[in-house]
XYZ file of N, CA and C in Angstrom:
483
model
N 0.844 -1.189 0.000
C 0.000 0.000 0.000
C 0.881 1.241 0.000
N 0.592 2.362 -0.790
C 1.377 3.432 -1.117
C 0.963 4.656 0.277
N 1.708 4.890 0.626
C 1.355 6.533 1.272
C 0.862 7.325 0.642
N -0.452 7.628 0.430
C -0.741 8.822 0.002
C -1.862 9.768 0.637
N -0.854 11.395 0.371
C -1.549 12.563 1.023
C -2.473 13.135 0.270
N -3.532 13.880 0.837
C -3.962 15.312 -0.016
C -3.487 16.528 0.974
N -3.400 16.958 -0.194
C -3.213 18.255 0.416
C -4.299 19.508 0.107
N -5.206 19.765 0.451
C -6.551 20.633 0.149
C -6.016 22.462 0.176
N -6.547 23.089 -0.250
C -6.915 24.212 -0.358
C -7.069 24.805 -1.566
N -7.271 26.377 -1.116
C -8.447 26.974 -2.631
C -7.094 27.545 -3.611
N -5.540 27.488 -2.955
C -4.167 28.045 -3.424
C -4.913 29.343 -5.093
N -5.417 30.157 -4.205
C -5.744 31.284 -5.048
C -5.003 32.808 -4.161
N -3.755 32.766 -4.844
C -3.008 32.074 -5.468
C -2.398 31.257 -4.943
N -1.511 29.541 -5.025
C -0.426 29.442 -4.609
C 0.628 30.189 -3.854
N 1.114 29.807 -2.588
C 1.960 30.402 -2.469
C 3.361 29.616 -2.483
N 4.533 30.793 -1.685
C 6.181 30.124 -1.317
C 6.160 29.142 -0.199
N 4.723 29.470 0.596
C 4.926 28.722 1.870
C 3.986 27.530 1.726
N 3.248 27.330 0.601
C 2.368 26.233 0.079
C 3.579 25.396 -0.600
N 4.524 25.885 -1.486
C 5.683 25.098 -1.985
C 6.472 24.361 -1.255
N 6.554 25.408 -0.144
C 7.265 24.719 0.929
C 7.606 23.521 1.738
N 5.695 23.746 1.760
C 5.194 22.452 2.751
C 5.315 21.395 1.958
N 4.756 21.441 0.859
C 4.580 20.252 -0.178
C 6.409 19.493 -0.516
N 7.409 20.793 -0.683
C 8.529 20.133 -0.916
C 9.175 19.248 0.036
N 9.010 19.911 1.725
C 8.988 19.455 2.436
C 8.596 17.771 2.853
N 7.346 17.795 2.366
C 6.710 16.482 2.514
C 6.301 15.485 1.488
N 6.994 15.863 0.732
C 7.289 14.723 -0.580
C 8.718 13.496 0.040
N 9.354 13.469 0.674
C 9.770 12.336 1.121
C 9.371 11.508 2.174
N 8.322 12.074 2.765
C 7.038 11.275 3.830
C 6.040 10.625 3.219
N 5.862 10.978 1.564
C 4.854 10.270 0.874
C 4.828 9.831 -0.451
N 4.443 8.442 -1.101
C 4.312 8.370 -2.083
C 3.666 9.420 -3.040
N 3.049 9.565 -3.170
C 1.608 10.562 -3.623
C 1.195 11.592 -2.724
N 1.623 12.844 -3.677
C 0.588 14.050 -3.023
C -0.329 14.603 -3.721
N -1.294 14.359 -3.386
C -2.643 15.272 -4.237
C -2.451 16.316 -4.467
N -2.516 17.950 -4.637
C -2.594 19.166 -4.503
C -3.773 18.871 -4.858
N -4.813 18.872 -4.076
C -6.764 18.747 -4.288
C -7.041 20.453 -3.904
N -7.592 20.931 -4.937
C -7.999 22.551 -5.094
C -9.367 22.486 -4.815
N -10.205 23.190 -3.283
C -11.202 22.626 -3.090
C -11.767 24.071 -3.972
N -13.225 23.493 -4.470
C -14.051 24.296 -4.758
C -15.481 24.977 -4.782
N -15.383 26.032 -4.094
C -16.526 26.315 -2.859
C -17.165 27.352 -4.524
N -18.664 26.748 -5.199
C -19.080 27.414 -6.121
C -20.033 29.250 -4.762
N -19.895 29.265 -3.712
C -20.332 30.391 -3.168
C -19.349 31.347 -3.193
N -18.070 31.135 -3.631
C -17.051 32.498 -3.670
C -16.576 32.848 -4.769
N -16.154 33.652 -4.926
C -15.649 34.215 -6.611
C -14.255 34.148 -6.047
N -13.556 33.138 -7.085
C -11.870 33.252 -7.031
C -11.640 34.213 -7.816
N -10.022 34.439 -6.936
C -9.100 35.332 -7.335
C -8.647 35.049 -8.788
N -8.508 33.363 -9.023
C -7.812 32.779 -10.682
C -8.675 32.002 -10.604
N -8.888 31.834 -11.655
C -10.001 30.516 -12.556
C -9.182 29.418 -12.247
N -10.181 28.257 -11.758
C -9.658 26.647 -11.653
C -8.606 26.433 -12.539
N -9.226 26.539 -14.193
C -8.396 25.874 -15.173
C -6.907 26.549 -14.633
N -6.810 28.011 -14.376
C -5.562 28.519 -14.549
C -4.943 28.108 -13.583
N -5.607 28.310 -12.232
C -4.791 27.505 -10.702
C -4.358 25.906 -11.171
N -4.952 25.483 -11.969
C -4.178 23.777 -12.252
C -3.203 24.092 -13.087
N -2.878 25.086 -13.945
C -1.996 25.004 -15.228
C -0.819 25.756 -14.465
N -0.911 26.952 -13.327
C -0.163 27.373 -12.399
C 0.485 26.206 -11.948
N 0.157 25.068 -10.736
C 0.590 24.499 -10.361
C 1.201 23.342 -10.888
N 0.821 22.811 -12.523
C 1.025 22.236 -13.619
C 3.055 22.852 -13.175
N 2.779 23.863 -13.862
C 4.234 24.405 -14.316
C 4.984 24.117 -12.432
N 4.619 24.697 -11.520
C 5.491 24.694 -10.400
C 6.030 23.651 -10.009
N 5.457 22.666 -10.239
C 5.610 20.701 -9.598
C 6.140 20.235 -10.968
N 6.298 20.892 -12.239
C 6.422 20.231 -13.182
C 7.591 18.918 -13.128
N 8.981 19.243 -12.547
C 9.605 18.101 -12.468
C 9.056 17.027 -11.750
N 8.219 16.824 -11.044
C 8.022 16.119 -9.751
C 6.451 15.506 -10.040
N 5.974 15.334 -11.498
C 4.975 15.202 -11.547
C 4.811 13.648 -11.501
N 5.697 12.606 -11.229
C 5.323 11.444 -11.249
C 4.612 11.528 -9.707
N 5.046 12.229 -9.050
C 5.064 12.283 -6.830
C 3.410 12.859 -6.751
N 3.500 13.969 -7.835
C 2.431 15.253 -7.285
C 1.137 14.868 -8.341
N 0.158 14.998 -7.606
C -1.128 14.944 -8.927
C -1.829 15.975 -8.471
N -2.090 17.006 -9.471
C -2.896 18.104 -9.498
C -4.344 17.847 -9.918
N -5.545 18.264 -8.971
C -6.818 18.110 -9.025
C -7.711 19.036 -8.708
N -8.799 18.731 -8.181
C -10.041 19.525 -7.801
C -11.039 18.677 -7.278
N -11.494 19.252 -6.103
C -12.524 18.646 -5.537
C -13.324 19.698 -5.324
N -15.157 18.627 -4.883
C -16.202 19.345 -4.237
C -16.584 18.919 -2.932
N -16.669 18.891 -2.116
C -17.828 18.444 -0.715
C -16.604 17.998 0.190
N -16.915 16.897 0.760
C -16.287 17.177 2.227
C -14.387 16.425 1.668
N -13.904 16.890 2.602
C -12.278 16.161 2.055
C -12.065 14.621 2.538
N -12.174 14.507 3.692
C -12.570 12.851 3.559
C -13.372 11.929 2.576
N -14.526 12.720 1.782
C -14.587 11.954 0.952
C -14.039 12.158 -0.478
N -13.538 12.794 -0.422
C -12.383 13.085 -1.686
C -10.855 11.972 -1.309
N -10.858 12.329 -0.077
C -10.038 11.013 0.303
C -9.955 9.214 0.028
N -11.146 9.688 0.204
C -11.410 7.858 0.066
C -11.614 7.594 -1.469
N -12.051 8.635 -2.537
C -12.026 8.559 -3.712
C -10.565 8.413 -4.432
N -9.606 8.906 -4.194
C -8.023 8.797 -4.432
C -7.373 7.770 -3.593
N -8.248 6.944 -2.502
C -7.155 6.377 -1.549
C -6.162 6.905 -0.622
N -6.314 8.238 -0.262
C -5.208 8.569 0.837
C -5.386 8.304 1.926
N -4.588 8.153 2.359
C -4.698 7.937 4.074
C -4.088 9.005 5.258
N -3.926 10.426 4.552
C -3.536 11.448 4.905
C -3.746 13.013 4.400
N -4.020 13.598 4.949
C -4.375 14.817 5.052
C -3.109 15.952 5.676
N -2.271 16.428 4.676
C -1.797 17.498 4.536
C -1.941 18.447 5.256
N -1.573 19.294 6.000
C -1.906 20.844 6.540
C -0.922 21.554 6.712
N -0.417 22.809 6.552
C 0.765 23.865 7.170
C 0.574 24.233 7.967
N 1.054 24.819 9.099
C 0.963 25.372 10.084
C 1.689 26.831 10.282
N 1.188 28.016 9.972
C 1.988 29.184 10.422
C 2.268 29.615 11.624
N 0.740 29.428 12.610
C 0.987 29.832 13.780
C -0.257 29.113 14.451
N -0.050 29.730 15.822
C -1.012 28.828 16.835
C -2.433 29.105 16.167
N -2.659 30.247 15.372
C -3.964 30.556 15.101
C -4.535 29.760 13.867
N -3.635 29.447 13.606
C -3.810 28.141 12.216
C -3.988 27.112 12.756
N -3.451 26.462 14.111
C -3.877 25.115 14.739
C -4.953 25.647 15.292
N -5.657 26.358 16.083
C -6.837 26.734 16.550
C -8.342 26.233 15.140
N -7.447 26.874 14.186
C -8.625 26.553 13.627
C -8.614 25.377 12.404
N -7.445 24.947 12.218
C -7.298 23.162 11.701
C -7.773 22.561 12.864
N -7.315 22.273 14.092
C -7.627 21.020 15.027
C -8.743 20.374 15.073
N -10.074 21.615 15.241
C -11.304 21.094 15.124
C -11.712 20.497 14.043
N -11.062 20.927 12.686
C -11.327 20.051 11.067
C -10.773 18.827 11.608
N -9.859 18.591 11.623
C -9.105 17.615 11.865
C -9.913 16.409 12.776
N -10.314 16.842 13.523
C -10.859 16.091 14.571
C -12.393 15.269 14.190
N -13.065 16.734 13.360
C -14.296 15.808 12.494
C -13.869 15.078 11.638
N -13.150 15.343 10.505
C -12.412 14.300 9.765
C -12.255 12.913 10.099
N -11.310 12.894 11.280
C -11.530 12.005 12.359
C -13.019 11.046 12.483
N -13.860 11.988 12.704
C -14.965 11.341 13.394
C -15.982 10.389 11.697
N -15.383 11.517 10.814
C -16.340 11.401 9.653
C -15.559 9.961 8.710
N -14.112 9.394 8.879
C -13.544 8.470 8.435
C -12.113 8.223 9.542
N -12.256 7.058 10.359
C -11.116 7.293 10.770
C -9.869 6.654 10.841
N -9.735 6.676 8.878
C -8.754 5.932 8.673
C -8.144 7.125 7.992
N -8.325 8.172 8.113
C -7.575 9.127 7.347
C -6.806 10.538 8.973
N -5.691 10.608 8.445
C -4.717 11.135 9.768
C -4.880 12.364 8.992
N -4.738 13.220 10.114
C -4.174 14.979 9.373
C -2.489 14.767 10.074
N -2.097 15.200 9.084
C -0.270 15.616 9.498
C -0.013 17.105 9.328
N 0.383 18.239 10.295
C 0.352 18.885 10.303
C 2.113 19.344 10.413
N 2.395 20.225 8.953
C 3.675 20.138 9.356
C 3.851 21.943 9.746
N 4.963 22.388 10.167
C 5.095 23.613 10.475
C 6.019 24.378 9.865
N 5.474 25.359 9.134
C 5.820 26.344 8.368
C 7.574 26.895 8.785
N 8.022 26.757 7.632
C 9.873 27.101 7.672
C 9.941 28.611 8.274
N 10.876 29.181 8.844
C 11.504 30.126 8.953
C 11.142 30.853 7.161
N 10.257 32.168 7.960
C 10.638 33.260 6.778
C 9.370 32.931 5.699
N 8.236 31.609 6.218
C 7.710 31.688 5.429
C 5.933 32.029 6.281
N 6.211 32.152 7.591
C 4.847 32.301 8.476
C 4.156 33.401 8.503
N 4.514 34.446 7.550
C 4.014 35.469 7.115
C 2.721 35.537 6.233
N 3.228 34.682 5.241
C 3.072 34.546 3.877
C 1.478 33.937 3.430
N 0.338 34.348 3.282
C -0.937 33.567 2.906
C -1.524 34.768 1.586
N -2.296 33.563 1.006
C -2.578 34.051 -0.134
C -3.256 34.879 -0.421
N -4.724 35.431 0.860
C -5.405 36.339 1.332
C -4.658 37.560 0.955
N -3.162 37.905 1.756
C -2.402 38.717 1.810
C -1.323 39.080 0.481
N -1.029 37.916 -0.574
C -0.729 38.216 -1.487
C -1.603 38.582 -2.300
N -3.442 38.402 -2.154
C -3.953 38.955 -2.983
C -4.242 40.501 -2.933
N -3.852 40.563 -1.585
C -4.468 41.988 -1.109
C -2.934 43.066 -2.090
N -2.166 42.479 -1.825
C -0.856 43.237 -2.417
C -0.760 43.254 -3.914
N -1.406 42.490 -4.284
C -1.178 42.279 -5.929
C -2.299 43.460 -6.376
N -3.359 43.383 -5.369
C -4.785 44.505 -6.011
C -3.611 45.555 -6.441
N -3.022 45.647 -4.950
C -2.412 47.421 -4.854
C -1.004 48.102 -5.454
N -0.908 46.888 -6.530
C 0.476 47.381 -7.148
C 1.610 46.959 -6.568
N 1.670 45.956 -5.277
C 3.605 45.741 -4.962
C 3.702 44.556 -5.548
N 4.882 44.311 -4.812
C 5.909 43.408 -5.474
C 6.093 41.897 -4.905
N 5.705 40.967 -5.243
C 5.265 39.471 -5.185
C 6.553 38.882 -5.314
N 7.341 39.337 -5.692
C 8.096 38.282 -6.073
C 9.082 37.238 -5.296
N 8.787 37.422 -3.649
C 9.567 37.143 -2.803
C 8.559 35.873 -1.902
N 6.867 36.541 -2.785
C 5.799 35.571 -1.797
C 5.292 34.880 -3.029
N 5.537 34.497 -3.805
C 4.588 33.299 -4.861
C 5.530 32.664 -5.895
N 5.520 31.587 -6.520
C 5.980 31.359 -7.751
C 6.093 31.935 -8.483
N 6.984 31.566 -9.823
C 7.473 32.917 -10.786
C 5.919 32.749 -11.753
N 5.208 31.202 -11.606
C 3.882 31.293 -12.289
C 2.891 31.470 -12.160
N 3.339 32.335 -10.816
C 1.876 33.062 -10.392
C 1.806 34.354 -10.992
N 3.401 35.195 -10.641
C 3.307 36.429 -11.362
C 2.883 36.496 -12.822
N 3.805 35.649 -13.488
C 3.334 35.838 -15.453
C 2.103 35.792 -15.542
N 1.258 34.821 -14.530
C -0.429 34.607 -14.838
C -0.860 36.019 -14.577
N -0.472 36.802 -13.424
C -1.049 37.928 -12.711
C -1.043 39.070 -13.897
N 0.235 38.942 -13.989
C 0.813 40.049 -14.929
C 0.609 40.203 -16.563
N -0.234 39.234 -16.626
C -1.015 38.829 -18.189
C 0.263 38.086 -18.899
N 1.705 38.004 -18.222
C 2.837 37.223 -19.603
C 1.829 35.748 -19.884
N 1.357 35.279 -18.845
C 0.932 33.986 -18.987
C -0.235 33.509 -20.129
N -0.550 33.665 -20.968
C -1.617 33.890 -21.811
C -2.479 32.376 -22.353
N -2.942 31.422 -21.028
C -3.377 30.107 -21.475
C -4.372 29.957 -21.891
C-alpha cells in the first residue's frame, strides 16, 4: 500500500509557503494530491483551469510524486475517492492550529482511517498567505519574494493560457 496525502486548499493564489510544505513532505509520501477545493459560493481570485496550469508548471519536475486536481464536498470523501490515508496541513501559527484542530478532529470522526499531518511552516515563510498576497497584488507591490514565478506571469497577463 502506497502513502498517500492530499493536500486541500483553494491556493488562489499558490503560495512560497504552500511550496514549501509540499517540498517538504514529498519524502514522507508516495503521492501528493494538490486537491484545489471548490466552494461554487465564492468568486476566485484565478479561474480553476488557470490555478491547475499554475501548479502544472510549479511541480512540473516532480509530476510522477504530485497529482494536481479539484474537488467538491467534504475532504474525507475526496479522500477515500483517491485512496489517501492522509491529510496534509501547514501550520503558520497557533492561530492556524486553533482553527485546523477542530477540522481535523471531524475528519476524524467522519472516516477514521484518514490522519491529518500537520507540518510547520519554515523560517521566513509564516508570514506569507494568499489572502495577503492577494491583497498586495490589487495594490500594485511586489510578489516576487511571496509566490511562484507562475503566479506572477499569470497575474501580470505574460501567462496567456
Amino acid at each position: 500500500m502506497s502513502n498517500i496525502a492530499i493536500f486541500p486548499g483553494s491556493f488562489d493564489p499558490i503560495t512560497n509557503a504552500h511550496v514549501d510544505i509540499i517540498e517538504r513532505a514529498l519524502p514522507l509520501f508516495d503521492k501528493i494530491y494538490i486537491a484545489i477545493g471548490v466552494n461554487s459560493s465564492k468568486k476566485p481570485y484565478i479561474e480553476l483551469e488557470t490555478k491547475k496550469a499554475i501548479l502544472e508548471e510549479v511541480f512540473k519536475g516532480k509530476r510522477e510524486q504530485v497529482i494536481i486536481d479539484s474537488y467538491q464536498g467534504l475532504t474525507v470523501d475526496y479522500c477515500k475517492k483517491v485512496g489517501a490515508q492522509f491529510i496534509l496541513r501547514g501550520m503558520r501559527s497557533a492561530k492556524d492550529f486553533e482553527f485546523e484542530q477542530p477540522i481535523s478532529q471531524n475528519n476524524q470522526l467522519l472516516n477514521e482511517s484518514v490522519q491529518t499531518i500537520f507540518l510547520i511552516s519554515s523560517p521566513g515563510y509564516g508570514h506569507i498567505s494568499s489572502t495577503i498576497v492577494r491583497d498586495i497584488h490589487s495594490n500594485g507591490g511586489d510578489l516576487g519574494k511571496l509566490v511562484p514565478q507562475a503566479v506572477i506571469d499569470h497575474l501580470d497577463g505574460r501567462d496567456q493560457r
